[in-house]
Short mmCIF file of C-alpha atoms and ligand atoms in Angstrom, two decimals:
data_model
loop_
_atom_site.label_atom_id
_atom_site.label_comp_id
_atom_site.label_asym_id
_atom_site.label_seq_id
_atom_site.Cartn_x
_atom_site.Cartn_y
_atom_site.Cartn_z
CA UNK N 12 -74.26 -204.08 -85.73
CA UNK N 13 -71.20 -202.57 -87.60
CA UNK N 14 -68.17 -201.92 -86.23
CA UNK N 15 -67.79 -198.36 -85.00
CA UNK N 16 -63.95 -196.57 -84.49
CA UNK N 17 -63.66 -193.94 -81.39
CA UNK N 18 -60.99 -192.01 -81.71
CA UNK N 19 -60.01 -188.87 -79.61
CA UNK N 20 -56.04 -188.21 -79.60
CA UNK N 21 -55.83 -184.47 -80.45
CA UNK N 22 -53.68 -182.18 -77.45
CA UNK N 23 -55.02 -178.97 -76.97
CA UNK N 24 -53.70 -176.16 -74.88
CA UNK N 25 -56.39 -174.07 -74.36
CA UNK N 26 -57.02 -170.66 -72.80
CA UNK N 27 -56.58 -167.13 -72.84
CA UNK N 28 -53.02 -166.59 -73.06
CA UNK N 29 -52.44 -169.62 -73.88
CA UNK N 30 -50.51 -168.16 -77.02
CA UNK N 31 -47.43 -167.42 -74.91
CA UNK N 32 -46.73 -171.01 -74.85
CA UNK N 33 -45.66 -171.05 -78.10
CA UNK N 34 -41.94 -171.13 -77.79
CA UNK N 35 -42.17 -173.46 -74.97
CA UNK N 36 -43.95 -176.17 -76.89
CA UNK N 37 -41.58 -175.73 -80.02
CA UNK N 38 -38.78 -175.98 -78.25
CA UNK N 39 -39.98 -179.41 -76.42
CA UNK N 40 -40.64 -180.78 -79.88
CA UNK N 41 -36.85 -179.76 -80.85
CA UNK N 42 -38.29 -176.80 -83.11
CA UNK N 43 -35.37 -174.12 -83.69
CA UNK N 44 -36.82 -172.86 -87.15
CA UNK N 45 -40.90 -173.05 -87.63
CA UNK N 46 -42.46 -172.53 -90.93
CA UNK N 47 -45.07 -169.95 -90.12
CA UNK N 48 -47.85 -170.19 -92.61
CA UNK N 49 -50.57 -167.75 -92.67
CA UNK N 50 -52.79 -165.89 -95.35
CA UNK N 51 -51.94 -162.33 -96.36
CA UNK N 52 -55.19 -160.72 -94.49
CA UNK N 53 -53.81 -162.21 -91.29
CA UNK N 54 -50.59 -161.00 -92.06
CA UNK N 55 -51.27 -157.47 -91.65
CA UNK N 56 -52.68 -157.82 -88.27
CA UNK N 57 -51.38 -157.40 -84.84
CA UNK N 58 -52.48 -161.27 -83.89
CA UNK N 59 -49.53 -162.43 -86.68
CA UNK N 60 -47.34 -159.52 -85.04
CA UNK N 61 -47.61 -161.11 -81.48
CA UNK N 62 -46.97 -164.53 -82.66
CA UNK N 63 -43.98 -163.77 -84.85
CA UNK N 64 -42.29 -162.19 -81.75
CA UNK N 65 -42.82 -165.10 -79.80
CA UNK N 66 -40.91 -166.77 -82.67
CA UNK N 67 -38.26 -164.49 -84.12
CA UNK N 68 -36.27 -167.59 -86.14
CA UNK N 69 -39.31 -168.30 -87.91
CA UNK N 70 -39.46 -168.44 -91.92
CA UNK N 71 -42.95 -166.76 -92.90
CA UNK N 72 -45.11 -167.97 -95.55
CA UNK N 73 -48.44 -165.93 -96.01
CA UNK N 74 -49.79 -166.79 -99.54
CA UNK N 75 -52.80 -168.87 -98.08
CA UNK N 76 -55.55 -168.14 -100.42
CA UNK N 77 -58.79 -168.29 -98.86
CA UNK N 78 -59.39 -171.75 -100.84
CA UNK N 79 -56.25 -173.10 -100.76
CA UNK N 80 -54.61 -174.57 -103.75
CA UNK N 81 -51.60 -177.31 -104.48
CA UNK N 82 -49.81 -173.98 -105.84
CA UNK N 83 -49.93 -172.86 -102.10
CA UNK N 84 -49.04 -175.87 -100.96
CA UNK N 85 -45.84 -176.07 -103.37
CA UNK N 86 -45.22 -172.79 -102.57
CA UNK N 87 -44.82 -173.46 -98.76
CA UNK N 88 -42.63 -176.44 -99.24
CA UNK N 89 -40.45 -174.37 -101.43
CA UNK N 90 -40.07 -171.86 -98.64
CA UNK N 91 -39.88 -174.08 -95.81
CA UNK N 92 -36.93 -176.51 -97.41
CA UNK N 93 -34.81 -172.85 -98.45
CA UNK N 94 -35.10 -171.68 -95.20
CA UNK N 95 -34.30 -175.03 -93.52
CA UNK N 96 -36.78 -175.15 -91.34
CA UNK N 97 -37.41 -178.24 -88.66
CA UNK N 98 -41.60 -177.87 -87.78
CA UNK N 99 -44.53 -175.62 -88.61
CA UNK N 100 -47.23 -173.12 -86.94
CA UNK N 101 -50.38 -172.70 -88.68
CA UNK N 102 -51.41 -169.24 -87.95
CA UNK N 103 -55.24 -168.71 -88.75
CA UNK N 104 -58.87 -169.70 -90.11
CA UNK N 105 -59.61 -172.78 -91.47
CA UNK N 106 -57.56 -172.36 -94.97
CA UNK N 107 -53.90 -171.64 -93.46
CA UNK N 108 -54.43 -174.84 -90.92
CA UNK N 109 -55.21 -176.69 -94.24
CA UNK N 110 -52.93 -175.61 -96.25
CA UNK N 111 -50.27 -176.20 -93.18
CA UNK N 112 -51.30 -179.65 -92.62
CA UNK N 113 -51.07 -180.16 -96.59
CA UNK N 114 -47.35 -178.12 -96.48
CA UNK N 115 -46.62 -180.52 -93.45
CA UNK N 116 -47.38 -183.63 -95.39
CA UNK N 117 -45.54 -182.58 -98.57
CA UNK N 118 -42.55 -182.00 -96.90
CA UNK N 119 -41.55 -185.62 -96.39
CA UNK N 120 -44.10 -187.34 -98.64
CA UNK N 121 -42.90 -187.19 -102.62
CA UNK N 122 -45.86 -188.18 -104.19
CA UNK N 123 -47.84 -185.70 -105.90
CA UNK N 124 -50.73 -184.47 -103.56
CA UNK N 125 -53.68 -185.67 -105.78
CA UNK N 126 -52.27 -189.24 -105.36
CA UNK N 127 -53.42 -188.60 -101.26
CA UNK N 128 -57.01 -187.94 -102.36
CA UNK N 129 -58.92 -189.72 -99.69
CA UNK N 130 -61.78 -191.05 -102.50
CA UNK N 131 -58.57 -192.99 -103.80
CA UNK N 132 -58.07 -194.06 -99.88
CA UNK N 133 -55.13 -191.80 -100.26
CA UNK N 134 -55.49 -192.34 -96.37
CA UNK N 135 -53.33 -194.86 -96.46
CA UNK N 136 -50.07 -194.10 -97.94
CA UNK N 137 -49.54 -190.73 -95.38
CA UNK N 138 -46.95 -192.42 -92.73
CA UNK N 139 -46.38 -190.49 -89.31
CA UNK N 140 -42.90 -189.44 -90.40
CA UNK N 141 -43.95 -185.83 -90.52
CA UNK N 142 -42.48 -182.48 -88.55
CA UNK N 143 -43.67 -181.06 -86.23
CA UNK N 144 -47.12 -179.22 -86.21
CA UNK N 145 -48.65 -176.63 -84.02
CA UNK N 146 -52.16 -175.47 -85.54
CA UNK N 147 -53.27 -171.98 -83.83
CA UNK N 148 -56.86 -170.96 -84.61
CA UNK N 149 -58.17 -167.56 -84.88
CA UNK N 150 -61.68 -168.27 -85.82
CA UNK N 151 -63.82 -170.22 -84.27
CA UNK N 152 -65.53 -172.22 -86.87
CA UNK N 153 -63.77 -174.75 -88.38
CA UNK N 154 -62.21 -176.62 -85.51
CA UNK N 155 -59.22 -177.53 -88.38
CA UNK N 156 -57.17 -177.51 -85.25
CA UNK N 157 -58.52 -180.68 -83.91
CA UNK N 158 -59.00 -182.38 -87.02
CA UNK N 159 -57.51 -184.96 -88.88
CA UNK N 160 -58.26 -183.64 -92.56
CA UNK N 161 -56.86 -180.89 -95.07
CA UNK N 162 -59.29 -179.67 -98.01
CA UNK N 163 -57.25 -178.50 -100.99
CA UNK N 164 -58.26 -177.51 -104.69
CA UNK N 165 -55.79 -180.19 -106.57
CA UNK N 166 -54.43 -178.10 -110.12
CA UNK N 167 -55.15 -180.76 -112.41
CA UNK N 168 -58.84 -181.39 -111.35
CA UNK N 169 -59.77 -178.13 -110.20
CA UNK N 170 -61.53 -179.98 -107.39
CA UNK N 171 -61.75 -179.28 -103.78
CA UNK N 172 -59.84 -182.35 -102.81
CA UNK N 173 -59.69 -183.82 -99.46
CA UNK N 174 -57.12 -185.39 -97.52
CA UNK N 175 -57.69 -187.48 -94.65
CA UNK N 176 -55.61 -189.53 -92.11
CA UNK N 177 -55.11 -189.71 -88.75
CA UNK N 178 -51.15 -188.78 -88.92
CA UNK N 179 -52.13 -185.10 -90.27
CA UNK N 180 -53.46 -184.35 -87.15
CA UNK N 181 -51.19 -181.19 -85.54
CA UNK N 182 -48.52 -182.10 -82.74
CA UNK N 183 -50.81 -179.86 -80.64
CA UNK N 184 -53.75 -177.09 -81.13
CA UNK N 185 -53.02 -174.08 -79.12
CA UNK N 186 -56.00 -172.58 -78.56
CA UNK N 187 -56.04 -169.05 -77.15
CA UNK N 188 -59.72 -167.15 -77.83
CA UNK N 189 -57.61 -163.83 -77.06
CA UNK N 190 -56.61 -164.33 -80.75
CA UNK N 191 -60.68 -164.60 -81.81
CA UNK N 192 -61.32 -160.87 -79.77
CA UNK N 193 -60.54 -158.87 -83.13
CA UNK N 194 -62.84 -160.64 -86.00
CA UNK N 195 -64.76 -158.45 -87.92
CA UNK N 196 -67.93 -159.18 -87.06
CA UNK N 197 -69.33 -160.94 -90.23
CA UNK N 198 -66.72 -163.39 -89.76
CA UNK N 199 -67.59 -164.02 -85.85
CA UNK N 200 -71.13 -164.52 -87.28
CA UNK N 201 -70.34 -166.87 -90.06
CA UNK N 202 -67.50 -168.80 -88.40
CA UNK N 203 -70.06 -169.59 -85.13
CA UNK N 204 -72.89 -170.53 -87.29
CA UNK N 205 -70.34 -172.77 -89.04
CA UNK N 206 -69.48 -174.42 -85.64
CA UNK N 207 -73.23 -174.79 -84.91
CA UNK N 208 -73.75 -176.20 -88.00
CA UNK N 209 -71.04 -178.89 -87.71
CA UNK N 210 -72.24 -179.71 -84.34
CA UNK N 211 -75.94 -179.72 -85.45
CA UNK N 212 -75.18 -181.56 -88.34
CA UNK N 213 -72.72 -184.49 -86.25
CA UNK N 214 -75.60 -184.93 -83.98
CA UNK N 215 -78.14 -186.37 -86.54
CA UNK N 216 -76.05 -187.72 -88.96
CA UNK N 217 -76.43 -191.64 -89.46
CA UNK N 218 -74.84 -193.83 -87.55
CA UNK N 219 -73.75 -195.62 -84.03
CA UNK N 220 -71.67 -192.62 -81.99
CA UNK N 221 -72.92 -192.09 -78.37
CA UNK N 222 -70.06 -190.54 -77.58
CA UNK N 223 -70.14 -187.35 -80.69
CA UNK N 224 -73.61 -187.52 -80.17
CA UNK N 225 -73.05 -185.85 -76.26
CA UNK N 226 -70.35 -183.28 -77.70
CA UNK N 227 -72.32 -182.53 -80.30
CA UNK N 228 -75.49 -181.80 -78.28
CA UNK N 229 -73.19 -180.04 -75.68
CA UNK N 230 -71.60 -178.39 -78.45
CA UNK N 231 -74.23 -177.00 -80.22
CA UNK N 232 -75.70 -175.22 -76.54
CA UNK N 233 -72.36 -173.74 -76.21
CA UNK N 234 -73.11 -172.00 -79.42
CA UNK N 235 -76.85 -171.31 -78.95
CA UNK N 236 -75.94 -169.29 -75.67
CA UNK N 237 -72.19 -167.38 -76.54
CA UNK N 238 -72.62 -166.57 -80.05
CA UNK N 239 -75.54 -164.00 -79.47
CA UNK N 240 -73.24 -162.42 -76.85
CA UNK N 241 -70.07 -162.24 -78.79
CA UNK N 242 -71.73 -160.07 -81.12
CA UNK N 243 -72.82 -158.12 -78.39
CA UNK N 244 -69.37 -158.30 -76.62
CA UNK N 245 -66.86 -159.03 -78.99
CA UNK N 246 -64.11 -158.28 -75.61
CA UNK N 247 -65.96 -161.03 -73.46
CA UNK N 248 -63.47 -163.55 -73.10
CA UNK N 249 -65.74 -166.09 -71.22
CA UNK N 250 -67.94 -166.09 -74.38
CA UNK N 251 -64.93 -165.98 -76.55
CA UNK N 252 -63.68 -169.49 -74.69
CA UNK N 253 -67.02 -170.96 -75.08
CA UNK N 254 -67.08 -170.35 -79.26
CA UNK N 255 -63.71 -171.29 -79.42
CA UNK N 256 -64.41 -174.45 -77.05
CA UNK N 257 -67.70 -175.47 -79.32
CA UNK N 258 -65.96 -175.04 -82.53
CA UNK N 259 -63.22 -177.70 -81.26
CA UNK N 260 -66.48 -179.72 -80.15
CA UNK N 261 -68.14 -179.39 -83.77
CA UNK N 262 -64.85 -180.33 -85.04
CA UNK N 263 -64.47 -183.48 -82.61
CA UNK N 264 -68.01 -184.83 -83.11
CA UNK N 265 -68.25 -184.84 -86.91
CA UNK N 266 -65.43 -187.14 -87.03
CA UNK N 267 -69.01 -188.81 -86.79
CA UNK N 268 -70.49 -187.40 -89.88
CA UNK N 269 -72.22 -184.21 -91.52
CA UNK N 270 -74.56 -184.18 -93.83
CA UNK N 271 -76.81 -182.51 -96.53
CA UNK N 272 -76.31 -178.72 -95.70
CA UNK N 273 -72.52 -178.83 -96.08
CA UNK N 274 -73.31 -180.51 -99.72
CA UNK N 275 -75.34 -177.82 -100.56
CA UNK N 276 -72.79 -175.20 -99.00
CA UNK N 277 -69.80 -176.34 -100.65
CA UNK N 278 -70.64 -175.34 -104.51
CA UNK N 279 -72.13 -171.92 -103.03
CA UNK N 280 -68.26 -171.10 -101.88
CA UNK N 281 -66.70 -172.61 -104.75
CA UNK N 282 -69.32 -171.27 -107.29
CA UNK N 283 -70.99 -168.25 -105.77
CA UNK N 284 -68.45 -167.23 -103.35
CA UNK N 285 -70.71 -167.55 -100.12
CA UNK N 286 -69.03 -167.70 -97.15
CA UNK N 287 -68.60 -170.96 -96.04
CA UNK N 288 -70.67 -170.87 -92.47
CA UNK N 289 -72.62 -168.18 -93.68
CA UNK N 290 -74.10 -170.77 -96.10
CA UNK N 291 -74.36 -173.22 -93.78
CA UNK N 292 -76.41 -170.54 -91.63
CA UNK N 293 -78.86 -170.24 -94.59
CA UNK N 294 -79.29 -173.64 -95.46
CA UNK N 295 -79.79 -174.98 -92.16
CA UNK N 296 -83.33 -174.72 -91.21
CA UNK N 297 -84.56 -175.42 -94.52
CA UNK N 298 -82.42 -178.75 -94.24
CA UNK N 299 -84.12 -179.42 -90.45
CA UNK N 300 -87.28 -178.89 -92.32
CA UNK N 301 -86.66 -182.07 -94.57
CA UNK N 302 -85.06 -184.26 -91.83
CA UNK N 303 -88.46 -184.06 -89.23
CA UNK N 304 -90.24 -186.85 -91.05
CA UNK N 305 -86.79 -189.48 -89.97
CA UNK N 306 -85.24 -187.40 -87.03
CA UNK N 307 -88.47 -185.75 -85.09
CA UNK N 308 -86.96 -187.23 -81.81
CA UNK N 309 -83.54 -186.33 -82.26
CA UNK N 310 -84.57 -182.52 -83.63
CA UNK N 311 -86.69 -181.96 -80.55
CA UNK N 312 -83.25 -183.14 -78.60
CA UNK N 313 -81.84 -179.99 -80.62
CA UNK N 314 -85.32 -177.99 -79.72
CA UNK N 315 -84.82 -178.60 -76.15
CA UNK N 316 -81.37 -177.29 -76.01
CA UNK N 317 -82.68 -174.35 -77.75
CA UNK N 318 -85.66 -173.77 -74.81
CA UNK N 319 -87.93 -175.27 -77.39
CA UNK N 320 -90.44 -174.99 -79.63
CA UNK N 321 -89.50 -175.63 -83.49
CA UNK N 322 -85.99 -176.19 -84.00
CA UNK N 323 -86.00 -175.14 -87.44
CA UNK N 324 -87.46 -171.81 -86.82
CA UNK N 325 -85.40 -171.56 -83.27
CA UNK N 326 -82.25 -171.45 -85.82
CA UNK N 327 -83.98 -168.64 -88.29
CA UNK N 328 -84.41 -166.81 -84.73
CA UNK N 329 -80.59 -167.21 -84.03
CA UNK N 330 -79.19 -166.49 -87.78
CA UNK N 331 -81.51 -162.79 -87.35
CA UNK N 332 -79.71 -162.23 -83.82
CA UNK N 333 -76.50 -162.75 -85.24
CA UNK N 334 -77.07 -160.53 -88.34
CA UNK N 335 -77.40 -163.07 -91.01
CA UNK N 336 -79.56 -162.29 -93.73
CA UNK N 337 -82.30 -165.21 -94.36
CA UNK N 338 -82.28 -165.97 -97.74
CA UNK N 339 -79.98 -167.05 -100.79
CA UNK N 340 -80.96 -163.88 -102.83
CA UNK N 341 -80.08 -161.82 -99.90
CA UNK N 342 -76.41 -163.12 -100.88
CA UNK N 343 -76.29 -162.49 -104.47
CA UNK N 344 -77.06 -165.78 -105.41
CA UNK N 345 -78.48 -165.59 -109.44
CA UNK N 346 -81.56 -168.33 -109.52
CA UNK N 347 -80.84 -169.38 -112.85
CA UNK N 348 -77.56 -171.51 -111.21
CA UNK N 349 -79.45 -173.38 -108.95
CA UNK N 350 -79.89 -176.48 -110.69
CA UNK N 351 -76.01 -176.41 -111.63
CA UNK N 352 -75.78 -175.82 -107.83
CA UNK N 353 -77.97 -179.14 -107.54
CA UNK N 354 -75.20 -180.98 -110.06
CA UNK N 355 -72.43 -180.26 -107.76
CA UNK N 356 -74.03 -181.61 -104.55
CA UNK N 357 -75.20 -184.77 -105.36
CA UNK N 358 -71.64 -185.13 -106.08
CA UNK N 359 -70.38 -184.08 -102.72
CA UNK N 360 -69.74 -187.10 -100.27
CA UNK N 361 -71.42 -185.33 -97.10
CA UNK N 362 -75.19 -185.64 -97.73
CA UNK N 363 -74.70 -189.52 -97.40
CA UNK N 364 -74.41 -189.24 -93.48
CA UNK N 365 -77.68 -187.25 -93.68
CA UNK N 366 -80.56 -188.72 -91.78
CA UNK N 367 -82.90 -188.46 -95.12
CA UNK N 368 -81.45 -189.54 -98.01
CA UNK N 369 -81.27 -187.02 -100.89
CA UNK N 370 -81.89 -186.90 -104.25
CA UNK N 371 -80.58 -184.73 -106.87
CA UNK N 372 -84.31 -183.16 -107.05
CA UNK N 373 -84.29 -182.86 -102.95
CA UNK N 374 -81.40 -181.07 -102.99
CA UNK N 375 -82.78 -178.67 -106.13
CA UNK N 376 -85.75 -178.17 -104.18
CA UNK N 377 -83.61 -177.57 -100.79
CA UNK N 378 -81.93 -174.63 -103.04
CA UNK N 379 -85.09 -173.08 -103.75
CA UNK N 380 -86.68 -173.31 -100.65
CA UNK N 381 -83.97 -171.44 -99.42
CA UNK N 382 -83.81 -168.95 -101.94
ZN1 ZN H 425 -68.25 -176.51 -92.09
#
């Protein structure tokens, strides 16, 4: 048997509310001037307006780009060393709790950021001598709260680069699904399938993990009853707790592993520009398809959770509730850039934790089947 790391450190402050904390918690970590980092959608909203009065000293820096980039990152360090600031609060999505962990790291670590790649085991050279971090979500999809990684697009290699160590994770996630009552709807959709997906995707991904392996599967329910009902409710704060809850689950048990629908989602952001979860919503029954012939016990786990029958069309049934179209044309996606698609997958490291392995052609013929 090989060895197998558990790992579960993160602190999380959760519940509605929960938001008013803030100053408390930066002042017990000796915070007198955050660097609030945000992206400029979020910036015009009345979620950054409640935070930034809870935190009047704070320096602002809201040029997040939806992928970030080192430029943001440089960008951020540049404002956070002129204004003299002592800690930072991530303020959004998935990209500004990146690019804050990534800001975070810069700030007292001089190499350039490619050097931290975590392909280069990058891993390694990231010490805990960082400030202060408190990650605030206002999705619930990504679960970057909770997690020890930052994904950032690296200048030099136009590449979506990640960085991964167990120091980047934030001081503490404060997680208040008050903040998640105002998402446009598209993005409640997308974001939750994203969190199913991760927690889907944990649970039958290769590899000894008993312990992911019951988040994920409690996870993934969590999701299969609340999201429906959020789009029905977007007010319900119950439901609210339980997406914001699973995505921090998703996020938790794929410490675990993913596998081969976030390879195929990936280029569909970076070359299409598909919404992440939304992708993952597309590709995922297709990718349960291929799986049955290794995983038919652990799918009709999923299937059970789901009040049976098949699981992959049990998920086409959920993606129609939640108002996600079915099918990579319905997205814009030209067929001609499929196999290019194909190219960029096999390259991504996620479909090796996939229960079936996958070839170049599998994952072509994934893209199609799909389509
Ligand atoms: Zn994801």
């Amino acid at each position: 048997m090989t060895l197998s790391t558990f790992s579960f450190p993160t602190t999380i402050l959760f519940g509605a509310g929960a938001i008013g904390e803030l100053p408390k918690q930066l002042a017990k970590r000796g915070v007198l001037r955050p660097l609030l980092v945000t992206d400029a959608s979020l910036a015009r909203t009345s979620v950054f307006e409640r935070v930034a009065e809870l935190v009047p000293a704070a320096a602002v820096y809201s040029g997040v780009e939806p992928n970030p980039t080192e430029r943001n990152v440089l960008d951020g360090v540049a404002r956070y060393r002129e204004s003299n600031c002592d800690g930072i609060v991530g303020l959004g999505g998935g990209s500004p709790l990146d690019a804050a962990k990534a800001i975070r790291l810069k700030v007292t670590h001089e190499a350039p950021l490619a050097e931290y790649d975590d392909l280069l085991d990058g891993g390694n050279r990231i010490s805990a001598n960082l400030p202060p971090y408190i990650a605030v979500a206002t999705t619930s999809g990504t679960g970057s709260e909770v997690s020890r990684s930052a994904v950032v697009t690296i200048e030099a290699t136009n590449r979506k680069t990640v960085i991964f160590s167990p120091n980047l994770i934030p001081s503490l996630a404060l997680s208040d699904p008050e903040l998640t009552v105002g998402m446009p709807p598209h993005i409640t959709s997308g974001t939750g399938m994203d969190a199913f997906t991760h927690n889907v995707e944990a649970y039958l991904s290769k590899g000894y993990h008993p312990v992911c392996d019951a988040i994920a599967l409690a996870g993934a329910k969590l999701v299969w009853q609340n999201l429906p009902h959020v789009m029905d409710a977007p007010g319900d704060l119950d439901a609210r707790s339980n997406m914001m809850m699973a995505s921090m689950m998703g996020a938790i048990a794929f410490q675990k592993g993913l596998g081969a629908v976030h390879s195929l989602a990936h280029p569909l952001s970076s070359d299409c520009g598909m919404h992440h979860g939304t992708s993952n919503a597309v590709l995922l029954p297709v990718v349960l398809d291929f799986n049955r012939s290794v995983a038919a016990e652990r799918l009709d786990d999923l299937a059970a959770l789901f009040g049976g029958g098949d699981p992959a069309e049990r998920v086409r049934e959920l993606n129609r509730r939640v108002g996600i179209a079915p099918r990579l044309r319905d997205w814009g996606v030209k067929e001609e850039i499929l196999p290019k698609l194909a190219d960029k997958a096999i390259l991504d490291g996620c479909h090796q934790l996939n229960p079936r392995p996958c070839s170049r052609e599998d994952l072509l013929a994934l893209y199609r089947a799909a389509y």
